[in-house]
Coordinates of C-alpha atoms in Angstrom, one line a residue:
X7 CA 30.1 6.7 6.9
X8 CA 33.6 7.4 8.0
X9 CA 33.7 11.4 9.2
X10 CA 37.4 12.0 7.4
X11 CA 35.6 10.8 4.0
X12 CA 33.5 13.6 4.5
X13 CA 36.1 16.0 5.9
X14 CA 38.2 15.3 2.9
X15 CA 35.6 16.2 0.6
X16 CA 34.9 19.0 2.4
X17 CA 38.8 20.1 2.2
X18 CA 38.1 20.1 -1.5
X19 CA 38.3 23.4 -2.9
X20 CA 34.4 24.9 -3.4
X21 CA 33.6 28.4 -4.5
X22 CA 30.2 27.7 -2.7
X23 CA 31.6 27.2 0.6
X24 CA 31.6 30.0 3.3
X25 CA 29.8 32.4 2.7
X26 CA 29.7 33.7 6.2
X27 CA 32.8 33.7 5.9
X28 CA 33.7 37.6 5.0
X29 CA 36.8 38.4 6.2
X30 CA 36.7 41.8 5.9
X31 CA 33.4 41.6 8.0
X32 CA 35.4 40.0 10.8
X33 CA 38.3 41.8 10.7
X34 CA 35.6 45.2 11.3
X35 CA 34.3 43.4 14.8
X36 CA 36.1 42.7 17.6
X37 CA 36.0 38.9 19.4
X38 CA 35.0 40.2 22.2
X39 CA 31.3 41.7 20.3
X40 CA 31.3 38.7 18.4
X41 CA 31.8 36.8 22.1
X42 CA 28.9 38.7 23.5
X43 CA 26.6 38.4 20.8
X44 CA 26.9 34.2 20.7
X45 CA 26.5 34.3 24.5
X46 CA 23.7 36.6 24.4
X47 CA 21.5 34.2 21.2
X48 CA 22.7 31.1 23.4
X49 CA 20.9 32.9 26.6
X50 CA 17.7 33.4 24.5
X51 CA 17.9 30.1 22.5
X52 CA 14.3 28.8 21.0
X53 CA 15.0 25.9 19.2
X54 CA 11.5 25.7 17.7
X55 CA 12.0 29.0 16.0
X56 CA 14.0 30.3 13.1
X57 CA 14.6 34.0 15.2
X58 CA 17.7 32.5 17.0
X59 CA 19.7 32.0 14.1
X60 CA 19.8 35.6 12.9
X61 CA 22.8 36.4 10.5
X62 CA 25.0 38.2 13.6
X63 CA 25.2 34.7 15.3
X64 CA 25.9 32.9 12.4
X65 CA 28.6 35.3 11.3
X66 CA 29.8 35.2 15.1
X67 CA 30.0 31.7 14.9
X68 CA 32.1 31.9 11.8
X69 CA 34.3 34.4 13.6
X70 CA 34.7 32.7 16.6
X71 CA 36.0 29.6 14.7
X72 CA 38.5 31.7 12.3
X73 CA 40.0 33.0 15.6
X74 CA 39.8 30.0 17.3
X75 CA 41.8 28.5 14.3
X76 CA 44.2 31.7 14.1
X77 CA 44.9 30.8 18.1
X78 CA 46.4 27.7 17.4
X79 CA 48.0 27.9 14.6
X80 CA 50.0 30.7 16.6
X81 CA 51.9 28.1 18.8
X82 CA 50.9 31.2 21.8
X83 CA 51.5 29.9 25.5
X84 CA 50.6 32.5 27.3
X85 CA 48.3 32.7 30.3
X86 CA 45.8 35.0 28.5
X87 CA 45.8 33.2 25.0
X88 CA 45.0 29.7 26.5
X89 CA 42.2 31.0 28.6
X90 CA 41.1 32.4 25.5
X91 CA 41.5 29.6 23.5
X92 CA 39.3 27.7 26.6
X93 CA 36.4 30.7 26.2
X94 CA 36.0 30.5 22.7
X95 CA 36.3 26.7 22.0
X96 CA 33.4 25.9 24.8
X97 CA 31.5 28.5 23.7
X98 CA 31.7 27.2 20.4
X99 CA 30.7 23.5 21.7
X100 CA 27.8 24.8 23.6
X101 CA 26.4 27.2 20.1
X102 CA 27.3 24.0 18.0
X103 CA 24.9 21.8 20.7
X104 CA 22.2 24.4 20.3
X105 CA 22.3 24.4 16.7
X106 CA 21.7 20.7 16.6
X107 CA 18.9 20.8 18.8
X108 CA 17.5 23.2 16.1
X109 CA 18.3 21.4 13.0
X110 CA 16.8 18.4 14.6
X111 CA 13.6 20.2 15.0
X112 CA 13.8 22.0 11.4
X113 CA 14.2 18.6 9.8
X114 CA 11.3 16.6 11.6
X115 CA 9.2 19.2 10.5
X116 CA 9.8 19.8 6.6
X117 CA 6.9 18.9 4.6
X118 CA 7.3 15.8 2.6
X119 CA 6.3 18.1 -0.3
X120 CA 9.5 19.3 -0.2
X121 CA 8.4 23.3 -0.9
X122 CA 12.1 24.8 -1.3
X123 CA 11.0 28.2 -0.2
X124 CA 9.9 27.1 3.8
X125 CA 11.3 28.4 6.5
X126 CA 12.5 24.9 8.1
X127 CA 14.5 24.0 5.0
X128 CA 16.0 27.8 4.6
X129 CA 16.8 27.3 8.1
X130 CA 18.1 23.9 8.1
X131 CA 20.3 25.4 5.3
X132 CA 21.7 27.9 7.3
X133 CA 22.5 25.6 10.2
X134 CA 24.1 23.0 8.0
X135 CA 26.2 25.5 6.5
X136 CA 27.7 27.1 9.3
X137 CA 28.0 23.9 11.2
X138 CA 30.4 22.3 8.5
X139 CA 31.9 25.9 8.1
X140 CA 33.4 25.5 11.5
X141 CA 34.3 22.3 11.9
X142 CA 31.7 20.3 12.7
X143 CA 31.0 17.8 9.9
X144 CA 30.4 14.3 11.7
X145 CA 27.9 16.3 14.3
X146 CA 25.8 17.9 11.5
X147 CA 25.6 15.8 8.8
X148 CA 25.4 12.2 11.8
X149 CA 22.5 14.6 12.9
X150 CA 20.9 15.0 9.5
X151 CA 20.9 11.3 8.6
X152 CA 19.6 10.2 11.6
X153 CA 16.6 12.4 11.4
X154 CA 16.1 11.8 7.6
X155 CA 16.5 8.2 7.7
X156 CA 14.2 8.1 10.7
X157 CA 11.4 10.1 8.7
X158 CA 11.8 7.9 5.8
X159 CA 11.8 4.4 7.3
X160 CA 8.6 5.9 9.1
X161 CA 6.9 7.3 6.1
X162 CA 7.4 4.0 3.7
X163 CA 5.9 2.2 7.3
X164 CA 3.2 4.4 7.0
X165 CA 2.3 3.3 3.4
X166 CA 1.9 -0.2 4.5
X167 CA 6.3 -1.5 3.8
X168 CA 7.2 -4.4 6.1
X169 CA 11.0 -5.1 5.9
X170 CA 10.5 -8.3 7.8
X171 CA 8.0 -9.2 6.0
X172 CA 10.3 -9.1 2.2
X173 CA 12.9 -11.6 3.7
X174 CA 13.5 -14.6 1.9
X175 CA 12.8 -17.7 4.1
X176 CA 9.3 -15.3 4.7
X177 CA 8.2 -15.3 1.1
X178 CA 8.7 -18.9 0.6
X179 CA 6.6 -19.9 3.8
X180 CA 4.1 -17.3 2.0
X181 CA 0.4 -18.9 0.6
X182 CA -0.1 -17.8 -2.9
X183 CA -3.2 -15.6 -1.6
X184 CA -1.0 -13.8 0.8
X185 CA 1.7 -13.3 -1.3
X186 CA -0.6 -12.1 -4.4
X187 CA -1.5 -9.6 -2.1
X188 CA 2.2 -8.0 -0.9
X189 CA 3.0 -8.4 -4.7
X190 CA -0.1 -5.8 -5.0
X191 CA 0.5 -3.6 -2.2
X192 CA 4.2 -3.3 -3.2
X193 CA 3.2 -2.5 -7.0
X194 CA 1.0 0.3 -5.5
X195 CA 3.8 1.1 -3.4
X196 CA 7.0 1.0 -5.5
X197 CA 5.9 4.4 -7.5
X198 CA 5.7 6.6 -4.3
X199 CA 8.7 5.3 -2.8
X200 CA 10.6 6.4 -6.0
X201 CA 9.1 9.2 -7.5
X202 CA 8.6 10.5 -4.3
X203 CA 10.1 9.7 -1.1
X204 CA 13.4 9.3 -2.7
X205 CA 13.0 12.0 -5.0
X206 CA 12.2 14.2 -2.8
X207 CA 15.1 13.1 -0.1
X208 CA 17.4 13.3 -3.0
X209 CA 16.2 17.3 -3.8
X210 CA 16.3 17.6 -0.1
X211 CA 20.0 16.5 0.6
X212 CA 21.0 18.7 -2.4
X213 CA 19.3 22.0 -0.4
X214 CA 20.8 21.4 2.7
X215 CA 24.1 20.8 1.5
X216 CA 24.2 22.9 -1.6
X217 CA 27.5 24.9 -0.3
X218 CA 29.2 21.8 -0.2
X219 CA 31.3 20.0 -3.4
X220 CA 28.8 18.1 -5.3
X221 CA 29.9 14.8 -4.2
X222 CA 29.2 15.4 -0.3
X223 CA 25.0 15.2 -1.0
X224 CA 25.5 12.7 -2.8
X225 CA 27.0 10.2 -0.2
X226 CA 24.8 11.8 2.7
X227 CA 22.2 10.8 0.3
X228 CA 23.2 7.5 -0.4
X229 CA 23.6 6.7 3.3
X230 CA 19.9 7.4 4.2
X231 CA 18.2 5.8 1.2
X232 CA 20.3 3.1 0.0
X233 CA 19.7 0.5 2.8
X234 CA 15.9 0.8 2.8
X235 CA 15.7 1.4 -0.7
X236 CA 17.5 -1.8 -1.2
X237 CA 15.6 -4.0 0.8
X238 CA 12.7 -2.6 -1.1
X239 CA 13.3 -3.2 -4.6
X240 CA 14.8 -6.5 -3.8
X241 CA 11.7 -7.8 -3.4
X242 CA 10.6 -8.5 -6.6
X243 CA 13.9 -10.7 -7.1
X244 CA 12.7 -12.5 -4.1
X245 CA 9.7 -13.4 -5.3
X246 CA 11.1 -14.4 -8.7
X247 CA 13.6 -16.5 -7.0
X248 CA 11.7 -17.9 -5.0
X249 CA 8.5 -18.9 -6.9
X250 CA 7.2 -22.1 -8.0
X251 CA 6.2 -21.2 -11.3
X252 CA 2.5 -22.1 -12.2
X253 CA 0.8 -19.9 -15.0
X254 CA -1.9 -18.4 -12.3
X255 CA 1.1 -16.4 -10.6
X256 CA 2.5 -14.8 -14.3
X257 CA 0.7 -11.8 -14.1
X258 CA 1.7 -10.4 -11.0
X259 CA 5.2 -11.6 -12.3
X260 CA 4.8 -9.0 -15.1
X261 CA 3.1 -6.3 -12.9
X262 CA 6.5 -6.1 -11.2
X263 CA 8.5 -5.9 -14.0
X264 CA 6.4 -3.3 -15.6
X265 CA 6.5 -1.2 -12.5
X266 CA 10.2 -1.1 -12.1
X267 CA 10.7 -0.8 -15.9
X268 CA 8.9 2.5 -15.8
X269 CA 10.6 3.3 -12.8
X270 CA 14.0 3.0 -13.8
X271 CA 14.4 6.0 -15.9
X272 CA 14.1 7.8 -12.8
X273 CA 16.1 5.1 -10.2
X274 CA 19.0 6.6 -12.6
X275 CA 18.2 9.9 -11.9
X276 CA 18.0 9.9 -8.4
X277 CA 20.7 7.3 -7.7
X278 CA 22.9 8.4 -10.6
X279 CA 26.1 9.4 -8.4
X280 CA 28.6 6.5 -7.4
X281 CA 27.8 5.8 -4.0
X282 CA 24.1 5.0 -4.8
X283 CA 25.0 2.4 -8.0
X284 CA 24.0 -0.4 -6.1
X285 CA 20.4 0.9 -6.1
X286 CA 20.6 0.6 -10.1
X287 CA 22.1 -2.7 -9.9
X288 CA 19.5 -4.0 -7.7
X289 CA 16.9 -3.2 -10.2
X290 CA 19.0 -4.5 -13.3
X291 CA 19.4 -7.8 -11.4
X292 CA 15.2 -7.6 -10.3
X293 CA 14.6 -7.2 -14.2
X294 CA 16.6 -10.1 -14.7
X295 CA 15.3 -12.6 -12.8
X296 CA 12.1 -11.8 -13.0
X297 CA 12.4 -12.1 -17.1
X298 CA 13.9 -15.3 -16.4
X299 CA 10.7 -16.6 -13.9
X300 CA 8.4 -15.5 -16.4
X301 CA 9.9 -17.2 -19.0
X302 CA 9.3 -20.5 -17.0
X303 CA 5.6 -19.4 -16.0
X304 CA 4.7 -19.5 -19.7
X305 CA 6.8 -22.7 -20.2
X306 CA 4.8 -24.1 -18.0
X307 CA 1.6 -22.5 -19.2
X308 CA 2.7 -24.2 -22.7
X309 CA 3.1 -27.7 -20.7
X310 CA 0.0 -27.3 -18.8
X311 CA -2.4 -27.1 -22.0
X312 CA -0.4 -30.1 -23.7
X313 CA -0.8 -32.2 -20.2
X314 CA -4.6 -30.9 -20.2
X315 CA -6.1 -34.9 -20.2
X316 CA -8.5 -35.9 -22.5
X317 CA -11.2 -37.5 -20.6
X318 CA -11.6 -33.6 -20.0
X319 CA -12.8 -33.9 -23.5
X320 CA -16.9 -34.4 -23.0
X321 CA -18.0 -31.3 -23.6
X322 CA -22.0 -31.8 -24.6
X323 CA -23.2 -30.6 -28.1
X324 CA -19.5 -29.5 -29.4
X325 CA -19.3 -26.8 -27.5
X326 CA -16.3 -24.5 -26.9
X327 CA -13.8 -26.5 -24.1
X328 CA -12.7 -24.8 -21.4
X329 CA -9.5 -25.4 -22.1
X330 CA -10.0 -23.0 -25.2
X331 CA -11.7 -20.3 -23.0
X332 CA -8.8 -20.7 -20.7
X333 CA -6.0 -20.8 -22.9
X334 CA -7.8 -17.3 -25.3
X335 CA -8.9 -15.0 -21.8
X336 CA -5.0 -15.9 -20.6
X337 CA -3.5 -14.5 -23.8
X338 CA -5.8 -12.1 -24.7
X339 CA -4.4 -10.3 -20.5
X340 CA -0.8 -11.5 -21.6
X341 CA -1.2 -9.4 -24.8
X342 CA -1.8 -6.4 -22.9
X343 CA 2.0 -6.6 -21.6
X344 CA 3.1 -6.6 -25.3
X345 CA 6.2 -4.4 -24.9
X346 CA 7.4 -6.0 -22.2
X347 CA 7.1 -9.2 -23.4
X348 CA 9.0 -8.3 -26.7
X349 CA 11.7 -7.4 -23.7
X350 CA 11.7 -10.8 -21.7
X351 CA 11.3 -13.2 -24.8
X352 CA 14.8 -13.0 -25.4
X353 CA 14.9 -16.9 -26.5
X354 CA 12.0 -18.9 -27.9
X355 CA 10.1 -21.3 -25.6
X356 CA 11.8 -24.5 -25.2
X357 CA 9.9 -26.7 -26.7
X358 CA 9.2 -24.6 -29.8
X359 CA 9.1 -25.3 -33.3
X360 CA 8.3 -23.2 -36.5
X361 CA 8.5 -26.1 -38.7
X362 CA 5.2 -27.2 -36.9
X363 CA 2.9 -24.3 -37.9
X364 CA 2.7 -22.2 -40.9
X365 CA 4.0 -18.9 -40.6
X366 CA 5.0 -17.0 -43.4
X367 CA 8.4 -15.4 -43.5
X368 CA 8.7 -16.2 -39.8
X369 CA 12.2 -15.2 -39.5
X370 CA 10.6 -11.6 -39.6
X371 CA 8.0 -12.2 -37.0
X372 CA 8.7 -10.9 -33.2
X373 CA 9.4 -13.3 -30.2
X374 CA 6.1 -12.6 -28.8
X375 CA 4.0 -13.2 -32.2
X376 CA 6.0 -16.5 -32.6
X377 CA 5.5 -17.4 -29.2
X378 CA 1.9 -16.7 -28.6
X379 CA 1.1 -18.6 -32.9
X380 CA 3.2 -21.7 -30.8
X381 CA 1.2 -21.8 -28.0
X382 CA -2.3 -21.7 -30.2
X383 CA -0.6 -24.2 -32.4
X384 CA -0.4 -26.7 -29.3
X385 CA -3.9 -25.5 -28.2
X386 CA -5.2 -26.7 -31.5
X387 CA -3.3 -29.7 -31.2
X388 CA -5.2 -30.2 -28.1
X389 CA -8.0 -29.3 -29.6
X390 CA -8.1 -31.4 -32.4
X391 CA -7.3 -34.8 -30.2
X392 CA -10.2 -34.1 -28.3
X393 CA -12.2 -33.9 -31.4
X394 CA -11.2 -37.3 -32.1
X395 CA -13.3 -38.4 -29.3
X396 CA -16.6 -37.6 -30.6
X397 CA -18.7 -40.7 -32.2
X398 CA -20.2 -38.4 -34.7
X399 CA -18.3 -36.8 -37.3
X400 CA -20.8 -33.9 -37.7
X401 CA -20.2 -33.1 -34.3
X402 CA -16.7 -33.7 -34.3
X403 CA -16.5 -30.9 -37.1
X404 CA -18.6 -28.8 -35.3
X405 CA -16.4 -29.0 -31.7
X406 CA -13.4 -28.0 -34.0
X407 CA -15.3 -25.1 -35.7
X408 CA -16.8 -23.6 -32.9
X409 CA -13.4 -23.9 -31.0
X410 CA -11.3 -22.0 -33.8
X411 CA -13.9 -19.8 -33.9
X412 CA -13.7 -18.7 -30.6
X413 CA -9.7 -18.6 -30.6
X414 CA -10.3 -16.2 -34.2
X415 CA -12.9 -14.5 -32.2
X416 CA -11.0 -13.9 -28.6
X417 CA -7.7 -12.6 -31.0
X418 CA -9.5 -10.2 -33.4
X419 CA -10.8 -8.6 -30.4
X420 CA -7.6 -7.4 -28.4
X421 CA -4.1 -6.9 -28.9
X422 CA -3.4 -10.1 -30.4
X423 CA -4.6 -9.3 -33.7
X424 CA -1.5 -6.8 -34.1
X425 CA 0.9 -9.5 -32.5
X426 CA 0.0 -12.5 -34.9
X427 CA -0.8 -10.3 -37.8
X428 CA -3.2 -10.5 -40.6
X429 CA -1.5 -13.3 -42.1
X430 CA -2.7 -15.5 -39.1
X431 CA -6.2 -14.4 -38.7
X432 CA -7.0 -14.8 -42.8
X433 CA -5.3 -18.2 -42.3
X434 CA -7.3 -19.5 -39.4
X435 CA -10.5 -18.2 -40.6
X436 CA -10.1 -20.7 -43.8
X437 CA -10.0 -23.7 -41.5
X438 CA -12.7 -22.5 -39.7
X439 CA -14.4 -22.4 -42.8
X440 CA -13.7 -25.9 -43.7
X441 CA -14.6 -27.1 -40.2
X442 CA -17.9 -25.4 -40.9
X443 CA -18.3 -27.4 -44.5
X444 CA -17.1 -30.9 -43.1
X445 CA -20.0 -30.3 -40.6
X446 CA -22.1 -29.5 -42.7
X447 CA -21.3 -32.6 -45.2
X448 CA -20.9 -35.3 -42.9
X449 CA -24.1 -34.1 -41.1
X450 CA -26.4 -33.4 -44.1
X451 CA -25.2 -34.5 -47.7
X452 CA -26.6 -38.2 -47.2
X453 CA -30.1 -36.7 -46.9
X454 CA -29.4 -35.1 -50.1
X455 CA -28.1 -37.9 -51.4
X456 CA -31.5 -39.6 -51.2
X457 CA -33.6 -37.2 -53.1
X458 CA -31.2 -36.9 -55.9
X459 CA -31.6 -41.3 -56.8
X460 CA -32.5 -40.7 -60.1
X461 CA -34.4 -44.4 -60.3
X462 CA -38.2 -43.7 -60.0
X463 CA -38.6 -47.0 -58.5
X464 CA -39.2 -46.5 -54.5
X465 CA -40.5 -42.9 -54.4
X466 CA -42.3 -43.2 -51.6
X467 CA -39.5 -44.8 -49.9
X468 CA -37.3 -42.3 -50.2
X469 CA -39.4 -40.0 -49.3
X470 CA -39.9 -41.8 -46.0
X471 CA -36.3 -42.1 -45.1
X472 CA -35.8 -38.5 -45.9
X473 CA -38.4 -37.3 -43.9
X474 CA -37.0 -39.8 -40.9
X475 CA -33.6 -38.9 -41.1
X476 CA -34.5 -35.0 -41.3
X477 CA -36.3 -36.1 -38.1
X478 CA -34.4 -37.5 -36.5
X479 CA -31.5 -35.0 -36.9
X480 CA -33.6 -32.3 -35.8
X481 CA -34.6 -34.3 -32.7
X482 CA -30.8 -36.0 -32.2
X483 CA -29.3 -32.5 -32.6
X484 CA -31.4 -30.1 -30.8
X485 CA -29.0 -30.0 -27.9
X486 CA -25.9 -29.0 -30.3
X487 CA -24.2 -26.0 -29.9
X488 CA -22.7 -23.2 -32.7
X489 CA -22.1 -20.2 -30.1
X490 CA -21.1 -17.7 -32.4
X491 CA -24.2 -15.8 -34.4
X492 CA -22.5 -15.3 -37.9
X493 CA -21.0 -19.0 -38.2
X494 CA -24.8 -20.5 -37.0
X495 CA -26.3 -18.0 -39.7
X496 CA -23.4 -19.9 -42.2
X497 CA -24.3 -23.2 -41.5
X498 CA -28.2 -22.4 -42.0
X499 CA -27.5 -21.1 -45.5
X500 CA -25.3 -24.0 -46.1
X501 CA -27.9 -26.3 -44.5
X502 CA -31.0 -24.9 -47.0
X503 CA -28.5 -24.8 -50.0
X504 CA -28.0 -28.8 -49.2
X505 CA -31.5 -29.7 -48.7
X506 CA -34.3 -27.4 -50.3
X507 CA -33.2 -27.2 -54.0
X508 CA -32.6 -30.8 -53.9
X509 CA -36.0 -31.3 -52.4
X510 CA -37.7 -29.0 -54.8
X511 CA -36.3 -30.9 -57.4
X512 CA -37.9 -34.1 -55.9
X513 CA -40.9 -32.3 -55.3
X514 CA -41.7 -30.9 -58.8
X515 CA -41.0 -34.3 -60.3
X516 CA -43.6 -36.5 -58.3
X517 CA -46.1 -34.3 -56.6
X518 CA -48.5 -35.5 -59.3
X519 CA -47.4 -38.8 -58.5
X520 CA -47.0 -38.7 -54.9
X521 CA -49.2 -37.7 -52.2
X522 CA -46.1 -34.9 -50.3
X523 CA -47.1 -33.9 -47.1
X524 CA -44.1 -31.2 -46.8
X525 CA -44.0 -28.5 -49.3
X526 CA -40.0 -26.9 -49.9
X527 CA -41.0 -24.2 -48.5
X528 CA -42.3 -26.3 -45.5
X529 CA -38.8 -27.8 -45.3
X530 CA -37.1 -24.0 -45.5
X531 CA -38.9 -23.2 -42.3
X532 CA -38.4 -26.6 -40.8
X533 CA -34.5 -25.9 -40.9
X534 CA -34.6 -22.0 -39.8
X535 CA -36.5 -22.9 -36.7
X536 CA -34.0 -25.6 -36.0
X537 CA -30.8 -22.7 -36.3
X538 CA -32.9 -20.2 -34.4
X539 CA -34.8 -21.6 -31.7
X540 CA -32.5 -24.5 -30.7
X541 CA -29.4 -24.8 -27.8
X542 CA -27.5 -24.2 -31.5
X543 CA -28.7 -20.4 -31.4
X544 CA -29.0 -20.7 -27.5
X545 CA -26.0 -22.1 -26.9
X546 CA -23.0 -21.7 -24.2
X547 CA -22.7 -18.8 -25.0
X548 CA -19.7 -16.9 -26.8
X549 CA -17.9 -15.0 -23.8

């Protein structure tokens, strides 16, 4: 900081300037009194204590300088005046030196909790005041941002800050673990540095200097905090900038965007003033490119579930994929980020397109409930080709059921419900429904089918291959899986609905005929066990 930018502000007219400065006070004591008494507090100087800068030295001070000032302006040559002149301006220099030495020690020890009514900020006040009151700006205020810059580079060390350590070619020699951790400590971080180191050093300035024109804080502030500051919030651009993006590193992406969105309400209040813009732009730009990195994370996310292969597809008994547990526990954390989301989103995801799922009136929908319905569309998608992989149709219906069921599931049970809406869940739950019938068609209607042959002929027969296929599902299927309780208790019902009245039918019409070993009711039970004490109540599991 040039000193004549700061003497010109200075120069600026200031009713809050000088008030030591009573002229009428002066004009009552004579130089030599006011001589003796700055000789005498220089004599008895204790810089550690507030006692030497009692209002008779300050006021002396102020005196010294106003006559000092009167001296020169007088054009006098004579012997007497020069010596004078001599006198007064070393003595000056030497209460000016002594002075420093105490703001010095009134600064290192202000609280960081900043209490206004302490006697090392009164003091530091006074000090301040009556140094710039006579003259010497560039000593005092050099003095004050030294010490303050000093205390604050040594408290943001202190919680854990490493400006080295936020430098560009550092980040990007970073492994993910390491950096997933400074991303962490600096989220922790970020708040405190804000809300309270620079608040406070911004209340501070405004103390010490609060005789001065507004403007003169304001740059002493912006020279203590700006630099440090800066390299601090940068940091999240650095990241963004320099981040392969892979959907595991999204949520620490967001973490920093949320913590300097709620920050920045008060970034503009403490570096509101000119001098300190570049503190706001920092963080306007950070927002920006980290919005634009996590854009690309969930780009790739989008990619990564429609490159997910499918010889990943064997999962035993039609269980839920991992893909699907994967894709549902991601969105279901990326939900809870829903207003800042609705911020970043500003354009759809690349690749998307509303023509390809069934959203009404989607023109009215939000960014984020169009993006996350795209991103479950191409998870079905998946879904569904994986399905095709299954020999068995039953069991094919029964993968895509117990899948959709567990996407309907994972949404109704966190934020995602309010971002897709109604509309989607009602939707969803329909196909689930149908997945659930074509299940339970394709895996038990033919056995219906037999006992419904209304030709006498072959009774028996039938009877045999009804009771073999019944067995032979129960045995071929006992390692199936419906994970979630109310859809298993569905397909039961729909299961007995199939197969006991049909079998009653059969029963009542040849049991005089026939020798039946199984009764309906026999059959009833036959199927509950099968729902209740099989891997299809047992399961994987709906977590």
């Amino acid at each position: 900081m040039a000193p004549k930018t700061l003497r010109s502000l200075l120069a600026q007219p200031s009713s809050k300037l000088g008030p030591h400065h009573h002229h009428h006070h002066h004009q009552s004591i004579s130089i030599s009194q006011s001589i003796s008494t700055v000789r005498s507090a220089i004599s008895h100087w204790d810089p550690h204590s507030s006692d030497s800068l009692s209002p008779s030295f300050l006021q002396a001070t102020s005196h010294l300088h106003s006559h000092l000032l009167h001296l020169s302006a007088s054009h006098a040559s004579h012997h007497h005046t020069s010596h004078e002149l001599v006198t007064i301006h070393t003595l000056l220099e030497s209460a000016m030196q002594h002075l420093k030495e105490s703001l010095k020690y009134h600064l290192f020890h202000i609280s960081s909790s900043l209490d206004s009514h302490s006697d090392n900020i009164k003091a530091a006040c006074s000090i301040a005041e009556t140094m710039l009151s006579t003259g010497y700006v560039e000593e005092c205020v050099s003095t004050y941002q030294s010490m303050r810059q000093s205390t604050l580079k040594s408290q943001m060390v202190r919680l854990g800050f490493d400006q080295s350590a936020h430098q560009p070619k550092f980040v990007r020699k970073l492994r993910w673990e390491t950096l997933d951790n400074q991303i962490k400590s600096w989220r922790d971080m970020a708040p405190v540095v804000v809300q309270s180191l620079c608040s406070d050093e911004h209340r501070l300035c405004h103390q010490i200097f609060a005789a001065s024109p507004e403007s003169v804080p304001d740059l002493i502030f912006s020279t203590i905090t700006c630099d440090v500051t800066l390299s601090f919030l940068t940091f999240p651009e650095t990241v963004a900038v320099n981040l392969k993006p892979s959907p595991e590193k999204l949520f620490r992406l967001l973490d920093m965007y949320v913590v300097l969105s709620d920050l920045l309400p008060d970034i503009e209040s403490i570096f509101g003033s000119e001098p300190a813009s570049s503190v706001r732009s920092q963080v306007i730009s950070s927002l920006g490119k980290l919005s634009k990195a996590i854009r690309a994370v969930i780009s790739e996310f989008e990619l990564a579930i429609q490159k997910d292969p499918l010889n990943s597809s064997g999962v035993p008994g039609g269980a839920i994929h991992p893909l699907t547990r994967y894709v549902m526990n991601y969105l279901a954390y990326l939900s809870d980020f829903e207003h800042s989301l609705q911020e970043i989103l500003v354009d759809l995801p690349p690749n998307c397109n509303s023509s390809f799922f069934n959203l009404p009136n989607l023109q009215d929908e939000s960014i984020l409930s169009v993006t996350i319905a795209w991103i479950l569309f191409v998870l079905l998608c998946k879904i569904d080709s994986k399905a095709e992989t299954y020999s068995d149709v039953a069991l094919s219906y029964l993968f895509l059921a117990n899948n959709l069921q567990y996407i309907i599931g994972k949404v109704e049970s966190c934020q995602l419900r309010k971002i897709l809406g109604d509309e989607w869940v009602n939707e969803h739950n329909m196909k689930a429904r149908r997945f659930v019938e074509g299940h339970v068609r394709s895996g038990w209607a033919h056995m219906s089918e037999m006992l419904s042959v209304e030709n006498e002929n072959g009774d028996v027969e039938r009877l045999r291959m009804f009771l073999l296929a019944f067995d032979m599902a129960m045995k071929e299927r006992k390692d199936w899986v419906i994970a979630d309780v109310a859809m298993r208790h569905e397909v039961k019902l729909m299961v007995e609905a199939m197969l006991v009245p049909a079998y009653r039918r059969w029963y009542s019409s040849h049991k005089d005929f026939v020798s039946v070993r199984f009764s309906p009711e026999n059959i009833k039970k036959k199927v509950e066990r099968f729902y209740e004490d099989s891997n299809l109540s047992s399961g994987y599991g709906s977590c």
